[in-house]
């Protein structure tokens, strides 16, 4: 099963993608997580990506497409995957389609997690990310057991630099300009499924399971 998560930054794509990955035994592939791991390890890719991420801009398509094509070669992708944060532009979607078509494959579901802009700033300013394992929390909606400490690995939780309100505003306008057109793109391919992302995490997941099947 090949699934794409669509939605604004902070809509809950990562939260739901992790649950989908666990339930359907497919890998969760987050381009944002891959970039952050590269920044942490100070790789060349990380250094390039950071300049864009800090401003709330998108990393250039070539960099992202090369990275994801390499990721697909790994053995765990044999039965599909759930993509979180890719594609984010029409050229990225076209590159994905081209690669899949060459193998007589296709995207099965593009799940759009709908959350209005008004809710996004709140979601983002409350998001906390683990510096160790990348787990995410929310200070109000999904708090860690002990404040500021990751439940999974015990490392420190931080507010991502790009989750500060100034940068979030820019990320939202970038989203509307460059990523939102993907909704129509996948609608035309008859794989688009919309879910109401304003509900609580459990409810959002159960509407996704209704779409994907038990
Ligand atoms: P969020 O979870 O808030 O949607 P991500 O962690 O997916 O954010 O992405 C963080 C940043 O990484 C983006 O703002 C962008 O700079 C970069 N990035 C991630 N995925 C892509 C992509 N597919 N294309 C271009 N830039 C990307
Ligand atoms: P995305 O990957 O789309 O950027 P995340 O999954 O990281 O979004 O979620 C953004 C923030 O909102 C996180 O702090 C997360 O814990 C919280 N969150 C996710 N889904 C919900 C929900 N349905 N209700 C309330 N908060 C949520
Ligand atoms: Zn952790």
mmCIF file with all atom_site columns, C-alpha atoms in Angstrom, residues 3-7 13 29 31 58 61 64-65 68-69 72 81-97 100 107 109-110 175 178-183 185-186:
data_model
loop_
_atom_site.group_PDB
_atom_site.id
_atom_site.type_symbol
_atom_site.label_atom_id
_atom_site.label_alt_id
_atom_site.label_comp_id
_atom_site.label_asym_id
_atom_site.label_entity_id
_atom_site.label_seq_id
_atom_site.pdbx_PDB_ins_code
_atom_site.Cartn_x
_atom_site.Cartn_y
_atom_site.Cartn_z
_atom_site.occupancy
_atom_site.B_iso_or_equiv
_atom_site.pdbx_formal_charge
_atom_site.auth_seq_id
_atom_site.auth_comp_id
_atom_site.auth_asym_id
_atom_site.auth_atom_id
_atom_site.pdbx_PDB_model_num
ATOM 1  C CA . UNK A 1 3   ? 0.007  6.308  0.881   1.00 0.00 ? 3   UNK A CA 1
ATOM 2  C CA . UNK A 1 4   ? 0.683  10.046 0.742   1.00 0.00 ? 4   UNK A CA 1
ATOM 3  C CA . UNK A 1 5   ? -0.195 12.389 3.583   1.00 0.00 ? 5   UNK A CA 1
ATOM 4  C CA . UNK A 1 6   ? -1.293 15.867 2.484   1.00 0.00 ? 6   UNK A CA 1
ATOM 5  C CA . UNK A 1 7   ? -2.083 18.841 4.684   1.00 0.00 ? 7   UNK A CA 1
ATOM 6  C CA . UNK A 1 13  ? 0.402  14.313 9.096   1.00 0.00 ? 13  UNK A CA 1
ATOM 7  C CA . UNK A 1 29  ? 9.009  8.132  5.497   1.00 0.00 ? 29  UNK A CA 1
ATOM 8  C CA . UNK A 1 31  ? 11.439 14.001 4.409   1.00 0.00 ? 31  UNK A CA 1
ATOM 9  C CA . UNK A 1 58  ? 10.985 24.517 0.629   1.00 0.00 ? 58  UNK A CA 1
ATOM 10 C CA . UNK A 1 61  ? 12.973 19.756 -5.710  1.00 0.00 ? 61  UNK A CA 1
ATOM 11 C CA . UNK A 1 64  ? 14.299 16.089 -2.221  1.00 0.00 ? 64  UNK A CA 1
ATOM 12 C CA . UNK A 1 65  ? 13.581 13.884 -5.221  1.00 0.00 ? 65  UNK A CA 1
ATOM 13 C CA . UNK A 1 68  ? 13.419 9.972  -1.716  1.00 0.00 ? 68  UNK A CA 1
ATOM 14 C CA . UNK A 1 69  ? 14.367 7.856  -4.753  1.00 0.00 ? 69  UNK A CA 1
ATOM 15 C CA . UNK A 1 72  ? 12.664 3.748  -1.983  1.00 0.00 ? 72  UNK A CA 1
ATOM 16 C CA . UNK A 1 81  ? 5.112  3.125  2.522   1.00 0.00 ? 81  UNK A CA 1
ATOM 17 C CA . UNK A 1 82  ? 3.407  6.133  4.008   1.00 0.00 ? 82  UNK A CA 1
ATOM 18 C CA . UNK A 1 83  ? 4.973  9.375  2.784   1.00 0.00 ? 83  UNK A CA 1
ATOM 19 C CA . UNK A 1 84  ? 4.824  12.318 5.185   1.00 0.00 ? 84  UNK A CA 1
ATOM 20 C CA . UNK A 1 85  ? 5.934  15.656 3.754   1.00 0.00 ? 85  UNK A CA 1
ATOM 21 C CA . UNK A 1 86  ? 6.584  14.400 0.229   1.00 0.00 ? 86  UNK A CA 1
ATOM 22 C CA . UNK A 1 87  ? 5.505  15.358 -2.396  1.00 0.00 ? 87  UNK A CA 1
ATOM 23 C CA . UNK A 1 88  ? 5.149  19.052 -1.578  1.00 0.00 ? 88  UNK A CA 1
ATOM 24 C CA . UNK A 1 89  ? 5.176  20.516 -5.093  1.00 0.00 ? 89  UNK A CA 1
ATOM 25 C CA . UNK A 1 90  ? 3.705  19.512 -8.461  1.00 0.00 ? 90  UNK A CA 1
ATOM 26 C CA . UNK A 1 91  ? 7.177  18.704 -9.907  1.00 0.00 ? 91  UNK A CA 1
ATOM 27 C CA . UNK A 1 92  ? 7.816  16.381 -6.930  1.00 0.00 ? 92  UNK A CA 1
ATOM 28 C CA . UNK A 1 93  ? 4.471  14.647 -7.516  1.00 0.00 ? 93  UNK A CA 1
ATOM 29 C CA . UNK A 1 94  ? 5.294  14.249 -11.191 1.00 0.00 ? 94  UNK A CA 1
ATOM 30 C CA . UNK A 1 95  ? 8.717  12.790 -10.365 1.00 0.00 ? 95  UNK A CA 1
ATOM 31 C CA . UNK A 1 96  ? 7.065  10.302 -8.011  1.00 0.00 ? 96  UNK A CA 1
ATOM 32 C CA . UNK A 1 97  ? 4.503  9.301  -10.644 1.00 0.00 ? 97  UNK A CA 1
ATOM 33 C CA . UNK A 1 100 ? 6.114  4.546  -9.990  1.00 0.00 ? 100 UNK A CA 1
ATOM 34 C CA . UNK A 1 107 ? -0.159 5.858  -5.379  1.00 0.00 ? 107 UNK A CA 1
ATOM 35 C CA . UNK A 1 109 ? -4.321 6.852  -1.366  1.00 0.00 ? 109 UNK A CA 1
ATOM 36 C CA . UNK A 1 110 ? -3.567 10.554 -0.885  1.00 0.00 ? 110 UNK A CA 1
ATOM 37 C CA . UNK A 1 175 ? 1.940  25.645 1.661   1.00 0.00 ? 175 UNK A CA 1
ATOM 38 C CA . UNK A 1 178 ? 3.142  25.312 -3.685  1.00 0.00 ? 178 UNK A CA 1
ATOM 39 C CA . UNK A 1 179 ? 1.582  22.338 -1.898  1.00 0.00 ? 179 UNK A CA 1
ATOM 40 C CA . UNK A 1 180 ? -2.174 22.901 -1.905  1.00 0.00 ? 180 UNK A CA 1
ATOM 41 C CA . UNK A 1 181 ? -2.368 22.388 -5.703  1.00 0.00 ? 181 UNK A CA 1
ATOM 42 C CA . UNK A 1 182 ? -1.574 18.711 -5.001  1.00 0.00 ? 182 UNK A CA 1
ATOM 43 C CA . UNK A 1 183 ? -5.107 18.281 -3.648  1.00 0.00 ? 183 UNK A CA 1
ATOM 44 C CA . UNK A 1 185 ? -3.697 16.798 -8.676  1.00 0.00 ? 185 UNK A CA 1
ATOM 45 C CA . UNK A 1 186 ? -4.579 13.685 -6.652  1.00 0.00 ? 186 UNK A CA 1
#
